[in-house]
CSV table of C-alpha atoms in Angstrom, one decimal:
chain,number,residue,atom,x,y,z
A,1,MET,CA,96.6,110.4,119.7
A,2,VAL,CA,97.7,113.2,121.7
A,3,PHE,CA,97.5,114.6,125.1
A,4,SER,CA,96.2,118.0,124.9
A,5,LEU,CA,99.0,120.0,126.5
A,6,PHE,CA,101.1,121.1,124.2
A,7,SER,CA,101.8,123.0,120.2
A,8,LYS,CA,103.4,121.9,117.5
A,9,LYS,CA,107.3,122.4,116.6
A,10,ASN,CA,110.0,121.3,114.3
A,11,ARG,CA,113.0,119.3,114.4
A,12,ILE,CA,111.8,117.3,116.9
A,13,ILE,CA,113.9,114.8,118.8
A,14,ASN,CA,112.2,111.6,119.8
A,15,LEU,CA,112.5,110.1,123.7
A,16,VAL,CA,111.4,106.8,125.0
A,17,ILE,CA,112.0,106.6,128.8
A,18,ASN,CA,110.8,103.7,130.7
A,19,ASP,CA,112.0,102.0,134.5
A,20,HIS,CA,115.3,100.6,132.9
A,21,SER,CA,116.6,103.1,130.3
A,22,ILE,CA,116.3,106.5,128.4
A,23,ARG,CA,116.0,106.4,124.3
A,24,PHE,CA,116.7,109.3,121.9
A,25,LEU,CA,116.1,108.8,118.4
A,26,GLU,CA,115.9,111.6,115.4
A,27,LEU,CA,114.2,110.8,112.1
A,28,LYS,CA,116.3,111.0,109.0
A,29,GLN,CA,113.7,110.3,107.0
A,30,GLU,CA,109.7,109.1,106.8
A,31,ASP,CA,109.9,106.7,103.8
A,32,PRO,CA,111.3,104.4,104.3
A,33,PRO,CA,111.4,105.3,107.9
A,34,THR,CA,115.3,105.7,108.8
A,35,PRO,CA,116.7,106.8,111.6
A,36,GLN,CA,119.6,109.9,111.6
A,37,ARG,CA,120.8,108.9,115.1
A,38,TRP,CA,120.2,107.1,118.0
A,39,LEU,CA,121.7,106.4,121.4
A,40,GLU,CA,120.6,105.2,125.0
A,41,ARG,CA,121.4,105.1,129.1
A,42,PHE,CA,120.6,102.7,131.2
A,43,LEU,CA,118.7,103.6,134.1
A,44,PRO,CA,119.3,101.8,137.6
A,45,PRO,CA,116.5,100.5,139.4
A,46,GLY,CA,114.7,102.6,141.8
A,47,ILE,CA,114.8,106.0,139.7
A,48,ILE,CA,111.5,105.4,138.0
A,49,ARG,CA,109.1,102.6,139.3
A,50,ASP,CA,106.2,101.6,137.3
A,51,GLY,CA,106.1,104.5,135.0
A,52,LYS,CA,106.4,107.0,138.2
A,53,ILE,CA,109.4,109.4,138.7
A,54,VAL,CA,110.9,107.6,142.4
A,55,ASP,CA,114.1,109.9,142.4
A,56,ILE,CA,113.5,113.0,140.7
A,57,ASP,CA,117.1,114.9,141.5
A,58,SER,CA,119.1,111.5,140.0
A,59,LEU,CA,116.5,111.2,137.0
A,60,SER,CA,117.6,115.1,136.3
A,61,SER,CA,120.8,114.5,137.0
A,62,ILE,CA,121.3,111.6,134.9
A,63,LEU,CA,119.0,113.1,131.5
A,64,GLU,CA,121.1,116.3,132.0
A,65,GLU,CA,124.3,114.4,131.1
A,66,CYS,CA,122.0,112.6,128.4
A,67,ILE,CA,120.8,115.9,126.7
A,68,ASP,CA,125.0,117.5,127.0
A,69,GLU,CA,126.1,114.3,126.0
A,70,TRP,CA,123.7,113.6,123.1
A,71,LYS,CA,123.8,117.6,122.1
A,72,ILE,CA,119.7,118.0,122.3
A,73,LYS,CA,119.2,121.0,124.3
A,74,ARG,CA,116.6,123.4,123.1
A,75,ARG,CA,115.4,120.9,120.9
A,76,SER,CA,111.0,120.0,120.6
A,77,ILE,CA,110.6,116.5,122.4
A,78,ARG,CA,108.3,113.8,121.6
A,79,PHE,CA,107.8,111.4,124.5
A,80,ILE,CA,106.2,107.9,125.4
A,81,VAL,CA,103.6,108.5,128.1
A,82,PRO,CA,105.1,105.7,130.7
A,83,ASP,CA,102.6,102.4,130.2
A,84,PRO,CA,102.0,101.9,133.5
A,85,LEU,CA,100.7,105.6,133.4
A,86,VAL,CA,98.1,104.9,130.8
A,87,ILE,CA,94.1,103.9,130.6
A,88,ILE,CA,92.2,102.9,127.6
A,89,ARG,CA,88.6,102.5,128.5
A,90,LYS,CA,85.6,102.2,125.7
A,91,VAL,CA,82.8,105.3,127.3
A,92,THR,CA,79.4,105.7,126.4
A,93,ILE,CA,78.1,109.0,126.0
A,94,PRO,CA,74.3,110.1,124.7
A,95,ALA,CA,74.5,110.5,120.7
A,96,ASP,CA,73.2,114.3,120.2
A,97,VAL,CA,76.4,115.5,122.5
A,98,GLN,CA,78.1,117.2,119.3
A,99,GLU,CA,81.7,116.7,118.1
A,100,ASP,CA,83.3,120.2,119.7
A,101,GLU,CA,81.0,119.2,122.9
A,102,ILE,CA,83.1,116.1,123.6
A,103,LYS,CA,85.6,117.1,125.5
A,104,GLY,CA,83.6,119.4,127.7
A,105,TYR,CA,81.0,116.5,128.2
A,106,LEU,CA,84.2,114.2,129.3
A,107,TYR,CA,85.6,116.5,131.5
A,108,LEU,CA,82.1,117.0,133.5
A,109,GLU,CA,81.2,113.0,133.7
A,110,LEU,CA,84.9,112.4,135.0
A,111,GLY,CA,84.8,111.4,138.2
A,112,SER,CA,80.7,110.9,138.0
A,113,SER,CA,79.6,108.9,135.3
A,114,ILE,CA,83.2,107.7,134.2
A,115,HIS,CA,85.5,106.6,136.7
A,116,LEU,CA,89.1,106.5,136.5
A,117,PRO,CA,91.6,104.8,139.1
A,118,PHE,CA,92.7,108.4,139.4
A,119,GLU,CA,91.9,112.1,139.8
A,120,GLU,CA,92.4,115.2,137.2
A,121,PRO,CA,93.4,113.0,134.2
A,122,VAL,CA,95.1,114.4,131.1
A,123,PHE,CA,92.9,112.6,128.4
A,124,ASP,CA,91.9,112.1,124.8
A,125,TYR,CA,89.7,110.4,123.4
A,126,TYR,CA,88.6,108.3,119.7
A,127,SER,CA,84.7,107.8,118.3
A,128,LEU,CA,83.7,104.6,117.2
A,129,PRO,CA,80.8,103.9,115.4
A,130,ASP,CA,77.8,104.6,116.6
A,131,ASN,CA,73.8,104.1,116.2
A,132,ASP,CA,70.6,106.3,116.6
A,133,LYS,CA,70.6,107.0,121.0
A,134,THR,CA,74.4,106.1,122.1
A,135,ARG,CA,77.5,107.2,120.7
A,136,ASP,CA,80.8,104.9,122.1
A,137,LEU,CA,84.4,106.7,122.5
A,138,LEU,CA,87.8,104.9,123.2
A,139,LEU,CA,88.8,107.7,125.9
A,140,PHE,CA,92.6,107.4,126.4
A,141,ALA,CA,93.5,108.6,129.9
A,142,ALA,CA,97.0,109.2,132.6
A,143,PRO,CA,96.9,110.8,135.6
A,144,GLU,CA,98.0,114.6,135.0
A,145,GLN,CA,100.4,115.1,137.8
A,146,ASN,CA,102.7,111.8,136.8
A,147,VAL,CA,102.7,113.4,133.0
A,148,MET,CA,103.1,116.8,134.2
A,149,GLU,CA,106.7,115.8,136.2
A,150,TYR,CA,107.8,114.3,132.8
A,151,VAL,CA,107.3,117.6,131.2
A,152,ASN,CA,107.9,120.1,133.9
A,153,LEU,CA,111.5,118.2,134.2
A,154,LEU,CA,112.4,118.7,130.3
A,155,SER,CA,111.2,121.6,130.5
A,156,LYS,CA,113.5,122.4,133.4
A,157,LEU,CA,116.2,121.3,131.2
A,158,LYS,CA,115.7,123.3,128.7
A,159,MET,CA,113.9,121.2,126.4
A,160,ASN,CA,110.8,122.2,124.6
A,161,PRO,CA,107.8,118.8,125.3
A,162,VAL,CA,105.6,119.5,122.2
A,163,SER,CA,103.7,115.8,121.9
A,164,ALA,CA,103.1,112.8,123.7
A,165,ASP,CA,102.1,109.4,122.6
A,166,ILE,CA,101.4,105.9,124.0
A,167,SER,CA,103.3,102.9,123.2
A,168,PRO,CA,101.3,100.7,121.1
A,169,LEU,CA,100.4,103.5,118.8
A,170,SER,CA,103.7,104.3,117.7
A,171,LEU,CA,104.6,100.6,117.4
A,172,TYR,CA,101.0,100.5,115.6
A,173,ARG,CA,102.1,103.7,113.2
A,174,LEU,CA,105.2,102.0,112.3
A,175,TYR,CA,103.7,98.6,111.4
A,176,HIS,CA,101.3,100.3,109.1
A,177,LYS,CA,103.9,102.3,107.5
A,178,VAL,CA,106.3,99.1,106.7
A,179,ASP,CA,103.0,97.7,105.1
A,180,ARG,CA,102.6,94.6,107.5
A,181,ALA,CA,99.4,94.8,108.4
A,182,GLY,CA,96.5,93.2,106.7
A,183,GLY,CA,93.0,93.9,106.1
A,184,ASP,CA,90.3,92.7,108.6
A,185,GLU,CA,93.1,92.6,111.2
A,186,VAL,CA,92.8,91.8,114.9
A,187,LEU,CA,96.5,92.3,115.8
A,188,PHE,CA,97.8,91.0,119.5
A,189,THR,CA,101.0,93.6,119.9
A,190,VAL,CA,103.3,92.2,122.6
A,191,GLN,CA,105.9,94.6,123.7
A,192,PHE,CA,108.1,92.8,126.0
A,193,ASP,CA,110.6,94.9,127.8
A,194,LEU,CA,113.6,93.8,130.2
A,195,THR,CA,111.3,95.1,133.3
A,196,SER,CA,107.8,95.0,131.7
A,197,VAL,CA,105.1,93.3,129.4
A,198,ASN,CA,102.1,95.6,127.7
A,199,LEU,CA,99.7,93.9,125.5
A,200,CYS,CA,97.4,95.8,123.3
A,201,ILE,CA,94.6,94.6,121.3
A,202,PHE,CA,93.9,96.3,117.3
A,203,ASP,CA,90.6,96.0,115.6
A,204,GLU,CA,91.8,97.2,112.4
A,205,THR,CA,93.7,100.5,113.5
A,206,ILE,CA,92.1,101.0,116.6
A,207,PRO,CA,93.2,99.8,120.1
A,208,LEU,CA,90.8,98.2,122.2
A,209,VAL,CA,92.4,97.3,125.1
A,210,MET,CA,95.7,97.5,126.8
A,211,ARG,CA,97.5,95.5,130.3
A,212,HIS,CA,100.6,96.0,131.4
A,213,PHE,CA,102.6,93.6,133.6
A,214,GLY,CA,105.7,94.4,135.7
A,215,LEU,CA,108.6,91.7,135.6
A,216,PRO,CA,110.5,91.2,138.6
A,217,PHE,CA,114.2,92.3,137.9
A,218,ASP,CA,117.1,92.1,140.1
A,219,ILE,CA,119.8,93.9,138.9
A,220,ASN,CA,122.5,91.7,140.7
A,221,GLN,CA,121.4,88.9,138.0
A,222,TRP,CA,122.0,90.6,135.0
A,223,GLU,CA,125.2,91.8,133.5
A,224,ILE,CA,124.5,95.3,131.6
A,225,THR,CA,127.2,96.8,128.8
A,226,ARG,CA,127.3,98.4,125.7
A,227,ASN,CA,127.5,97.3,122.4
A,228,SER,CA,129.6,98.5,119.3
A,229,LEU,CA,126.2,100.3,118.2
A,230,GLY,CA,126.8,102.3,121.8
A,231,LEU,CA,123.1,100.3,123.1
A,232,MET,CA,122.5,98.1,126.1
A,233,VAL,CA,123.1,94.6,126.0
A,234,GLY,CA,121.8,92.7,129.0
A,235,LYS,CA,123.0,89.2,129.7
A,236,TYR,CA,121.2,87.0,132.2
A,237,THR,CA,123.1,85.0,135.3
A,238,GLY,CA,120.6,84.1,137.8
A,239,GLU,CA,118.7,80.8,137.7
A,240,PRO,CA,116.8,79.8,134.0
A,241,GLU,CA,114.0,78.4,135.8
A,242,GLU,CA,113.3,82.3,137.1
A,243,LEU,CA,112.9,83.6,133.9
A,244,VAL,CA,110.8,80.5,132.9
A,245,LEU,CA,108.5,81.4,135.3
A,246,GLN,CA,108.2,85.1,134.9
A,247,PHE,CA,107.7,84.0,131.0
A,248,GLU,CA,104.7,81.5,131.8
A,249,ASP,CA,102.9,84.0,134.0
A,250,ILE,CA,102.9,86.5,130.8
A,251,PHE,CA,101.7,83.5,128.8
A,252,LYS,CA,98.9,83.5,131.0
A,253,GLU,CA,97.6,87.0,131.1
A,254,ILE,CA,98.1,86.7,126.9
A,255,ASN,CA,95.8,83.7,127.3
A,256,LYS,CA,93.2,85.8,129.6
A,257,LEU,CA,93.6,89.0,127.2
A,258,MET,CA,92.6,86.7,124.6
A,259,ASP,CA,89.5,85.4,126.4
A,260,PHE,CA,88.6,88.6,127.3
A,261,TYR,CA,88.7,90.2,123.8
A,262,ARG,CA,86.7,86.7,122.9
A,263,TYR,CA,83.9,87.3,125.5
A,264,SER,CA,83.5,91.0,125.4
A,265,ASN,CA,83.0,91.2,121.5
A,266,ASN,CA,79.8,90.5,119.8
A,267,THR,CA,80.3,87.1,118.2
A,268,GLU,CA,80.2,88.7,114.8
A,269,LYS,CA,84.2,90.2,115.6
A,270,PRO,CA,86.9,88.0,114.4
A,271,ASP,CA,89.1,86.3,116.7
A,272,ILE,CA,92.8,87.7,117.1
A,273,THR,CA,94.6,87.1,113.7
A,274,LYS,CA,98.4,88.0,114.4
A,275,PHE,CA,101.0,88.5,117.3
A,276,LEU,CA,103.1,91.1,116.9
A,277,LEU,CA,105.9,91.3,119.0
A,278,ASN,CA,109.1,93.3,119.7
A,279,GLY,CA,110.7,94.7,122.7
A,280,ASP,CA,114.2,95.2,124.4
A,281,HIS,CA,114.2,91.7,126.3
A,282,PRO,CA,117.7,90.5,125.7
A,283,LEU,CA,115.4,87.1,125.0
A,284,LEU,CA,112.9,88.8,122.7
A,285,MET,CA,114.2,85.4,119.9
A,286,ALA,CA,113.5,82.9,122.6
A,287,ILE,CA,110.3,84.6,123.3
A,288,TYR,CA,109.5,84.7,119.5
A,289,ASP,CA,110.3,81.0,119.5
A,290,GLU,CA,108.2,80.0,122.5
A,291,MET,CA,105.3,81.7,120.9
A,292,LYS,CA,105.4,80.5,118.3
A,293,GLU,CA,105.6,76.9,119.7
A,294,ARG,CA,102.4,77.5,121.8
A,295,TYR,CA,100.2,79.4,119.6
A,296,GLU,CA,98.4,78.3,115.9
A,297,ILE,CA,97.9,82.0,115.4
A,298,PRO,CA,100.6,83.9,113.3
A,299,VAL,CA,103.1,85.8,115.6
A,300,ASP,CA,105.3,88.8,113.6
A,301,LEU,CA,108.8,90.0,114.8
A,302,LEU,CA,108.4,93.5,114.2
A,303,THR,CA,111.7,94.5,112.1
A,304,ILE,CA,112.2,96.9,108.9
A,305,ASP,CA,115.1,94.8,107.9
A,306,LYS,CA,112.9,93.7,104.4
A,307,GLU,CA,112.1,97.3,103.9
A,308,ALA,CA,115.3,99.3,104.7
A,309,LYS,CA,117.6,99.8,102.0
A,310,SER,CA,121.1,98.0,102.0
A,311,LYS,CA,122.8,101.2,102.3
A,312,HIS,CA,121.0,101.6,105.8
A,313,PRO,CA,122.2,99.6,109.2
A,314,SER,CA,119.8,97.5,110.6
A,315,ILE,CA,117.7,99.1,112.9
A,316,PRO,CA,118.1,97.2,116.5
A,317,THR,CA,114.6,96.0,117.8
A,318,ASN,CA,114.8,98.0,121.1
A,319,LEU,CA,115.2,101.0,118.8
A,320,LEU,CA,111.8,100.5,117.0
A,321,LEU,CA,109.6,102.1,119.6
A,322,PRO,CA,110.9,105.9,119.0
A,323,LEU,CA,111.1,105.1,115.4
A,324,GLY,CA,107.2,104.7,115.3
A,325,LEU,CA,107.0,107.4,117.4
A,326,ALA,CA,109.4,109.6,115.2
A,327,LEU,CA,106.7,109.1,112.3
A,328,LYS,CA,104.2,111.3,114.6
A,329,GLU,CA,103.0,114.3,112.8
A,330,VAL,CA,105.5,113.9,110.4
A,331,GLN,CA,105.7,117.6,108.3
């Protein structure tokens, strides 16, 4: 999926910005997926909140430092639209709307028969199998104002934004590329990050539903350092019970979304067949172990170590999202 704001360019840098970090990755080769170089920078709380830029001056200064340090000025950029901004919604349109008329039809119906929680969205769609009377689409939308804040800021800093994606599709692209996907699969992806969790259910290759949840984050209860690879390492110094309560809330949301999927789809659809876990949370392995204990459904931790050749370094899990983004539209 591409939000239709951009033209295509070559030599593309892949950028992921969320509430707590900026990550950059440059692809060396597509098969096997191998990064040429990567770096990241921790973002202090309050600069971005729920995907929206709150302190644009501070973000601009930090991004400018990163661009100079990483030597990526004037490069073309793909970026992830922050998860809290994105909505995936199934919509139904008349079957006689022609393919080249769909986008115009959606523009006309937004705000009238198609309601979103924001005005002036930037959007894309995916056509689902239709019948004779109606046609179903998956609508991917985000508030244009917030997306354009990122685009304009990057452009102001001498970067060239050319493409945007959403995190579940980027992760699924990598998952499929390394031959982990199975036939007739209903995949439940869990992106568990330091300050948020994003849940998405795929029916084969189609992301049917997505939910995003923020996690309470107190910087005073974390020690953030860098490891030998220059990547962030977080150590929790607060009361363990607080994290347990956070995780319990997320497991409840996972259960709710599983129930929603079961009851909103017809009985011929299979149930969830696999969890796919990824993210940058420092306790990701503990979360993985807990999910394996709680659920009878298999839990797959997204890695590409088995596919990577021994001469290539292991790729940290917090870089798999920009790596999946890098596989988008590879020429």
